[in-house]
PDB file of C-alpha atoms in Angstrom:
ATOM      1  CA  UNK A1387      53.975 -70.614  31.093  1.00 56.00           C
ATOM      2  CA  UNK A1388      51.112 -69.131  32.746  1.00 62.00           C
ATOM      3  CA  UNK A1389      48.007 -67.553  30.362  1.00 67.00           C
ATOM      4  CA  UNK A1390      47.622 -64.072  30.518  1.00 68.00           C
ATOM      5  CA  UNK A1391      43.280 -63.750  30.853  1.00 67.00           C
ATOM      6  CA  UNK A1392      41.952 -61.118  28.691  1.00 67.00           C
ATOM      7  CA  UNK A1393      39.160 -59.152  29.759  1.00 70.00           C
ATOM      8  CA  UNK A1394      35.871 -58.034  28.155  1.00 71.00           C
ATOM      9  CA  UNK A1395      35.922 -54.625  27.397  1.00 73.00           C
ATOM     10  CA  UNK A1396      32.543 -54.893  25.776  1.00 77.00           C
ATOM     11  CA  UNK A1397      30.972 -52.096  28.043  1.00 80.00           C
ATOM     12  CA  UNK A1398      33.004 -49.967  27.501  1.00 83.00           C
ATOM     13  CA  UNK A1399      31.374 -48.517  24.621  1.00 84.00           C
ATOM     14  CA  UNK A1400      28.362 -48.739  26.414  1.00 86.00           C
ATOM     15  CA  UNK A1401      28.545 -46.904  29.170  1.00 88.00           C
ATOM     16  CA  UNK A1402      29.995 -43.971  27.341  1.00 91.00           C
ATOM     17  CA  UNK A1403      27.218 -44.263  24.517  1.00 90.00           C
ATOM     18  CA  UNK A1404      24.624 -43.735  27.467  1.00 92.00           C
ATOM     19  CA  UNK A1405      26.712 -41.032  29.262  1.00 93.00           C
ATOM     20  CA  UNK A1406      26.555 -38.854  25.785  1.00 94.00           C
ATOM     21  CA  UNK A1407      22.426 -39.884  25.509  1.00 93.00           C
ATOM     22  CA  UNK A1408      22.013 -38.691  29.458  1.00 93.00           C
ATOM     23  CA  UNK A1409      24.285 -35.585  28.584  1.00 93.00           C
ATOM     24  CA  UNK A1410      22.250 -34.919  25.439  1.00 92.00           C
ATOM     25  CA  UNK A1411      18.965 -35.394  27.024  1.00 92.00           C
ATOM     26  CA  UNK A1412      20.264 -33.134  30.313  1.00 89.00           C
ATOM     27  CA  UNK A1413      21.021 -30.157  27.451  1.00 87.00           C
ATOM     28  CA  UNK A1414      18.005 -30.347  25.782  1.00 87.00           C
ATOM     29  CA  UNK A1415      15.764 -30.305  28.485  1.00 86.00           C
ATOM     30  CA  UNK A1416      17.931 -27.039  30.252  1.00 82.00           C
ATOM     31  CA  UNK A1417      17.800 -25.429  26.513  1.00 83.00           C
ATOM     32  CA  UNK A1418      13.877 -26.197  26.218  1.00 78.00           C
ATOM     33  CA  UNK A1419      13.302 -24.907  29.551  1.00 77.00           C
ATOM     34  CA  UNK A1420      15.217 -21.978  29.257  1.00 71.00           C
ATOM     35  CA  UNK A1421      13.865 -20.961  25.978  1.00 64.00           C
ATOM     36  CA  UNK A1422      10.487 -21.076  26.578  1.00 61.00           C
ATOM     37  CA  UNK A1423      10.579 -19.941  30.282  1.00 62.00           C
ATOM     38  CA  UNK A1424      10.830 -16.421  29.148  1.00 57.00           C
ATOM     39  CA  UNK A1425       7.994 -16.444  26.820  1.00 55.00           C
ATOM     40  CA  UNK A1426       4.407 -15.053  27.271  1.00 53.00           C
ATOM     41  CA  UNK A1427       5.766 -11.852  29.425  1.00 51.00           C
ATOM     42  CA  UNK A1428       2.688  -9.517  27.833  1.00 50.00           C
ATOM     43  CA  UNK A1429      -0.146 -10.680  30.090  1.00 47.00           C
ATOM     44  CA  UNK A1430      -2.417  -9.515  27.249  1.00 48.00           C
ATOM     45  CA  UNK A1431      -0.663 -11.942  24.952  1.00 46.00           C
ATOM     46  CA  UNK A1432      -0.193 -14.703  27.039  1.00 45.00           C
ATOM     47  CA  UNK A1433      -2.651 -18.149  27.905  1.00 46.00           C
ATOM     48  CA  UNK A1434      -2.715 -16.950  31.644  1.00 45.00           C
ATOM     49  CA  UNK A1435      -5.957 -15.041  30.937  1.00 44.00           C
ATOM     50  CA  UNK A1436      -8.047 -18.884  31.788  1.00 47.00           C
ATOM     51  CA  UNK A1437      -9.632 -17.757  35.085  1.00 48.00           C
ATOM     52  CA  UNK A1438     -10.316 -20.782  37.166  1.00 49.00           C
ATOM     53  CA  UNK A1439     -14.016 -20.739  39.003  1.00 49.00           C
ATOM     54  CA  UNK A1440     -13.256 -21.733  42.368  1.00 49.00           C
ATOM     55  CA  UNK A1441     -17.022 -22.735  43.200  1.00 50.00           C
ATOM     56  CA  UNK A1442     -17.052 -25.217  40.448  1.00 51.00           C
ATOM     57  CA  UNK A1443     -13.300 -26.194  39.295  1.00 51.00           C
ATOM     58  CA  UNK A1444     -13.622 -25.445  35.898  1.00 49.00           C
ATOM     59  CA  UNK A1445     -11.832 -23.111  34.055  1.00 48.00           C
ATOM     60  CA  UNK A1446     -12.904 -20.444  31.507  1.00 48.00           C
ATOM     61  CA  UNK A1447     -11.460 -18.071  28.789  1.00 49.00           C
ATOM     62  CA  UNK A1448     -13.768 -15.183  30.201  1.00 48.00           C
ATOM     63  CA  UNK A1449     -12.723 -12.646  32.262  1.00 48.00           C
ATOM     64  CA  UNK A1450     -13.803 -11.792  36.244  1.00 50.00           C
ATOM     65  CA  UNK A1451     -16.607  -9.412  34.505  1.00 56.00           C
ATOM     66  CA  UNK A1452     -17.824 -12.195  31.764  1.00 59.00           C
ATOM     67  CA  UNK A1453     -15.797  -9.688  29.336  1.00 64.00           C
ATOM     68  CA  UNK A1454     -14.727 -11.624  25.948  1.00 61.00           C
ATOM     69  CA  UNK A1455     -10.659 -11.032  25.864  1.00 65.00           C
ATOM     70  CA  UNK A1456      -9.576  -7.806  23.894  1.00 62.00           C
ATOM     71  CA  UNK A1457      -8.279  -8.585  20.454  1.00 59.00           C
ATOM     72  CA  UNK A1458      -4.644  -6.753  19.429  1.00 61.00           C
ATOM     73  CA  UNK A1459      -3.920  -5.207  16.600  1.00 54.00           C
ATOM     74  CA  UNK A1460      -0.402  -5.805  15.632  1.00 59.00           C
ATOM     75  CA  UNK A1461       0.611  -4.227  12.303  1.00 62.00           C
ATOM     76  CA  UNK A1462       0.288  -0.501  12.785  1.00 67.00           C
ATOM     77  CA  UNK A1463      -3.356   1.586  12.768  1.00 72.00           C
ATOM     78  CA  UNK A1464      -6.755   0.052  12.633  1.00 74.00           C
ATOM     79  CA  UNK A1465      -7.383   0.611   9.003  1.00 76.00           C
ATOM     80  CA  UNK A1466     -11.203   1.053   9.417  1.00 74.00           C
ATOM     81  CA  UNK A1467     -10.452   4.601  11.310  1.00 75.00           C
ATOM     82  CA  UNK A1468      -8.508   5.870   8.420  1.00 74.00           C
ATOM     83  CA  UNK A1469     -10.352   9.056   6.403  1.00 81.00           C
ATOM     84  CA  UNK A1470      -9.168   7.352   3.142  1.00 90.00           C
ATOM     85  CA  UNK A1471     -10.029   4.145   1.852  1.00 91.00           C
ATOM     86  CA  UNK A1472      -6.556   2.086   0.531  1.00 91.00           C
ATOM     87  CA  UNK A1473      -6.190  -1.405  -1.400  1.00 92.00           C
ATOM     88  CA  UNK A1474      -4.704  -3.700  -3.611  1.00 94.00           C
ATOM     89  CA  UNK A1475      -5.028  -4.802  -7.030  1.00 94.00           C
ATOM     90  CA  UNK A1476      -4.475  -8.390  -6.219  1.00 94.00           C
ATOM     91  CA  UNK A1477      -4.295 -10.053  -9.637  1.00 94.00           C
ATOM     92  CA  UNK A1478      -4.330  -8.317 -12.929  1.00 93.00           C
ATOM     93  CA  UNK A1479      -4.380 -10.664 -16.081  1.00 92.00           C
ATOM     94  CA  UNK A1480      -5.615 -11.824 -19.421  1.00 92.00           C
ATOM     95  CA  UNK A1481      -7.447 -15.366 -19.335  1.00 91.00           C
ATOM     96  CA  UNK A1482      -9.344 -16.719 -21.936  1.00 90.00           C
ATOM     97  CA  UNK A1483      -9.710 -13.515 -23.933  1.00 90.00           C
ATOM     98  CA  UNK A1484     -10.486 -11.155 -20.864  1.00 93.00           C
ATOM     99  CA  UNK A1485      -8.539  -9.011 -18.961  1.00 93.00           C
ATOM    100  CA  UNK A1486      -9.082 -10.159 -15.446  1.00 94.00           C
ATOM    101  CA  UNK A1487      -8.848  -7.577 -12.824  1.00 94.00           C
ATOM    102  CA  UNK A1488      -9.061  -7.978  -8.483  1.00 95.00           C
ATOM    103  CA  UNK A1489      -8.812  -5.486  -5.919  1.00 94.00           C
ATOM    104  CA  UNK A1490      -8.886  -6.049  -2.368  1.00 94.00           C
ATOM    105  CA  UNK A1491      -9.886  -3.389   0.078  1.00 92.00           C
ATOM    106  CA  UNK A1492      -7.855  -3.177   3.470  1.00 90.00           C
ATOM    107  CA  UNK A1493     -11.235  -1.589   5.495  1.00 90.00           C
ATOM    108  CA  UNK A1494     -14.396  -3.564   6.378  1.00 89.00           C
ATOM    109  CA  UNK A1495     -16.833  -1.864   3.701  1.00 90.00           C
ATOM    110  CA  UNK A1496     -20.704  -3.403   3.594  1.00 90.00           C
ATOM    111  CA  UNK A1497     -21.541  -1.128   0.733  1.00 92.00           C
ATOM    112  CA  UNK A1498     -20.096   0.758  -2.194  1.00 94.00           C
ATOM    113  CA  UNK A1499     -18.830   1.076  -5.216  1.00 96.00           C
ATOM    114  CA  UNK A1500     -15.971   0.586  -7.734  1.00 95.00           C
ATOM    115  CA  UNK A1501     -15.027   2.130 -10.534  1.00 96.00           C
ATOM    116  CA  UNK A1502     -12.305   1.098 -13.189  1.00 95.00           C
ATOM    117  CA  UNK A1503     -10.600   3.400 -15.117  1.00 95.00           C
ATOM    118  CA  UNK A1504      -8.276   1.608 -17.997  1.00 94.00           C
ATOM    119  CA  UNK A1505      -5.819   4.093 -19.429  1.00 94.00           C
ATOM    120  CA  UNK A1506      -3.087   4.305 -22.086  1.00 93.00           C
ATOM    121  CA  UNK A1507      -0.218   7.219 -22.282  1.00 90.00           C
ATOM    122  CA  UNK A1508      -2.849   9.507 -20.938  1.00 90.00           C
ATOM    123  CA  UNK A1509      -5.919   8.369 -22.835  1.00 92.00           C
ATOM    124  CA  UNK A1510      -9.243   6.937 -21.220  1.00 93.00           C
ATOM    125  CA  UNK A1511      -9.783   3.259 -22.910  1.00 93.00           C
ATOM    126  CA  UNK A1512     -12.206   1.494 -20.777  1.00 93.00           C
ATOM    127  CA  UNK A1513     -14.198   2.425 -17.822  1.00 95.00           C
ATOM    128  CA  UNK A1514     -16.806   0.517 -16.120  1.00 95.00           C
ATOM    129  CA  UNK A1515     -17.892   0.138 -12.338  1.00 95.00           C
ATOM    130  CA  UNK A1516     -18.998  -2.825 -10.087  1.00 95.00           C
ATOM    131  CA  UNK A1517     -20.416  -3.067  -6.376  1.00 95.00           C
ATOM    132  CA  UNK A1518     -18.577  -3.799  -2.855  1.00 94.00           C
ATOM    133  CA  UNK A1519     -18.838  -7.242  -1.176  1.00 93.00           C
ATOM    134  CA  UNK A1520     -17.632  -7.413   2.590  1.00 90.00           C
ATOM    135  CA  UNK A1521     -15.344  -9.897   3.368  1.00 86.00           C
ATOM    136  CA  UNK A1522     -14.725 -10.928   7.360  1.00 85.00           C
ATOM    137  CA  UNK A1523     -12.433  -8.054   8.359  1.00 85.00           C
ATOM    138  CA  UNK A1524     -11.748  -6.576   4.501  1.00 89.00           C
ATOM    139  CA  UNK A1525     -13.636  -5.836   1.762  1.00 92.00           C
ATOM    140  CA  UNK A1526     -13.684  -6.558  -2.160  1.00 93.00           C
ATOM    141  CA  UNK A1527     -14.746  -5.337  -5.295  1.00 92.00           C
ATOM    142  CA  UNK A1528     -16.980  -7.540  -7.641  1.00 92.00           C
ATOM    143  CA  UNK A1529     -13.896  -7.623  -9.826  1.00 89.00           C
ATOM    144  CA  UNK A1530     -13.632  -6.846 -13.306  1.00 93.00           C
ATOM    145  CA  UNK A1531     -13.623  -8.824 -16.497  1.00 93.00           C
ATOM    146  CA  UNK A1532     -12.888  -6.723 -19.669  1.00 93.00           C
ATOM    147  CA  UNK A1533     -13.069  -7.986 -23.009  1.00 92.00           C
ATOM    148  CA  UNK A1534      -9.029  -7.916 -23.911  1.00 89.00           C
ATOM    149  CA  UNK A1535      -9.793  -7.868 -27.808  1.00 88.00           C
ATOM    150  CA  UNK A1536     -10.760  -3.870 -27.623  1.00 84.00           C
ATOM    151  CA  UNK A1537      -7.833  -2.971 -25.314  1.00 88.00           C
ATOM    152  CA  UNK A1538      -4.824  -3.590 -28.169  1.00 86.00           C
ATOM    153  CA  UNK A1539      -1.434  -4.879 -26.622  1.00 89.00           C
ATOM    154  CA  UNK A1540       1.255  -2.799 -24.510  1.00 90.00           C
ATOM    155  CA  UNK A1541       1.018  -1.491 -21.015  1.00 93.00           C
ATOM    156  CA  UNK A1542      -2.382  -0.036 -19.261  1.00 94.00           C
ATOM    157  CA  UNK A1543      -2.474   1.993 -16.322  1.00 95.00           C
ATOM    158  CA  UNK A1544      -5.395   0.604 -13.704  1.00 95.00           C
ATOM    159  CA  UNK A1545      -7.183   3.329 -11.561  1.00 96.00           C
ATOM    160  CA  UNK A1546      -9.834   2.286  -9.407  1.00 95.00           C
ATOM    161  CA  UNK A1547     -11.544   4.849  -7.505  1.00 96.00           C
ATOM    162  CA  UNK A1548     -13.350   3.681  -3.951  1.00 95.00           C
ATOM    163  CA  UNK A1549     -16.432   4.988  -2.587  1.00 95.00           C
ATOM    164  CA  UNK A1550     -18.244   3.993   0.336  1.00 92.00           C
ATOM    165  CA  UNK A1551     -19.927   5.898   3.607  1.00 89.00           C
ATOM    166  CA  UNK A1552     -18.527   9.646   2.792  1.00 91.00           C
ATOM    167  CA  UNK A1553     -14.977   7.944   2.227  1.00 92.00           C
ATOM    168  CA  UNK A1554     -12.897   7.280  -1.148  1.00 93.00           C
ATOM    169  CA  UNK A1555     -10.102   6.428  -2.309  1.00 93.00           C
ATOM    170  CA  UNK A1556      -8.036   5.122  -5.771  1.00 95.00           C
ATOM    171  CA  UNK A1557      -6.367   2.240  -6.127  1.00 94.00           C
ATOM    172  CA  UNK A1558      -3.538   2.349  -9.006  1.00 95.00           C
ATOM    173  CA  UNK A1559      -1.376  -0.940 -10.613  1.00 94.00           C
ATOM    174  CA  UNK A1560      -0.167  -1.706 -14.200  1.00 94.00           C
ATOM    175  CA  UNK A1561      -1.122  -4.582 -16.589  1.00 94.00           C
ATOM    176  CA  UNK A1562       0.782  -5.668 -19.552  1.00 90.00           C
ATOM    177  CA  UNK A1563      -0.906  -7.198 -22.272  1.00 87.00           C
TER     178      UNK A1563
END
């Protein structure tokens, strides 16, 4: 009786282990390509503003003109042409005895000044006022640091009113102590 021969069926697996990676890799590289093909369509927002100096090779981020590229604003109005000045009380709490208070201001201010108004169910409790510091593209009051021991416990209304360069503004949060 004749032996039947078995054959090795080892690459089988194989082959269809690298026919999934070379389908993989042929998806990924049609997904990748089509996903970032369509990017960059604003001219103003895109990297195609390097202007290549044909005398020399070398490329540049400066326009035909030697213009720096315009900047875009991207979240609604240039705060700095507003007629009112706006912030944010950006931390409000007691630590180590004082009542800590920080405001940022959303314009570009280079001087000014601040004043705090601390208030309980209608009644004046503190008051006190501190100078402007300019940050890169904001501004900042001093900040504030009021003895908590005179204020008693419960909730204060914060007013801070803004002045700087004919403009103002007020600034109003709530601290509970």
């Amino acid at each position: 009786m004749a032996q039947k021969q078995k054959k090795n069926k080892k690459w089988v697996p194989r082959l269809i282990l690298v026919v999934l990676f070379v389908a993989v890799a042929i998806v990924v590289y049609f997904v990748c390509n089509g996903y970032f093909k369509g990017k960059n369509k604003n001219p103003e927002l895109s990297d195609n503003s390097w202007v290549e100096d044909k005398n020399n090779g070398k490329k540049s981020n400066e326009s035909k003109e030697g213009e720096k590229p315009k900047v875009v604003q991207y979240d609604g109005d240039d705060p700095n042409t507003l007629d009112e000045l706006s912030g944010v009380v950006t931390y409000a709490g007691v630590v180590e005895d004082k009542l800590m208070i920080r405001i940022n201001i959303d314009q570009y201010l280079e001087v000014g000044e601040c004043a705090l108004s601390l208030t309980r169910n209608g009644e004046n409790i503190y008051s006190s006022s501190t100078g402007i510091i300019s940050n890169v593209t904001t501004a900042t009051c001093e900040g504030f640091d009021v003895p908590a021991a005179g204020l008693g416990q419960g909730n204060i209304e914060i007013e801070i009113n803004i002045t700087s360069n004919g403009k103002s503004g007020l600034i109003r949060s709530e601290v509970s102590i």
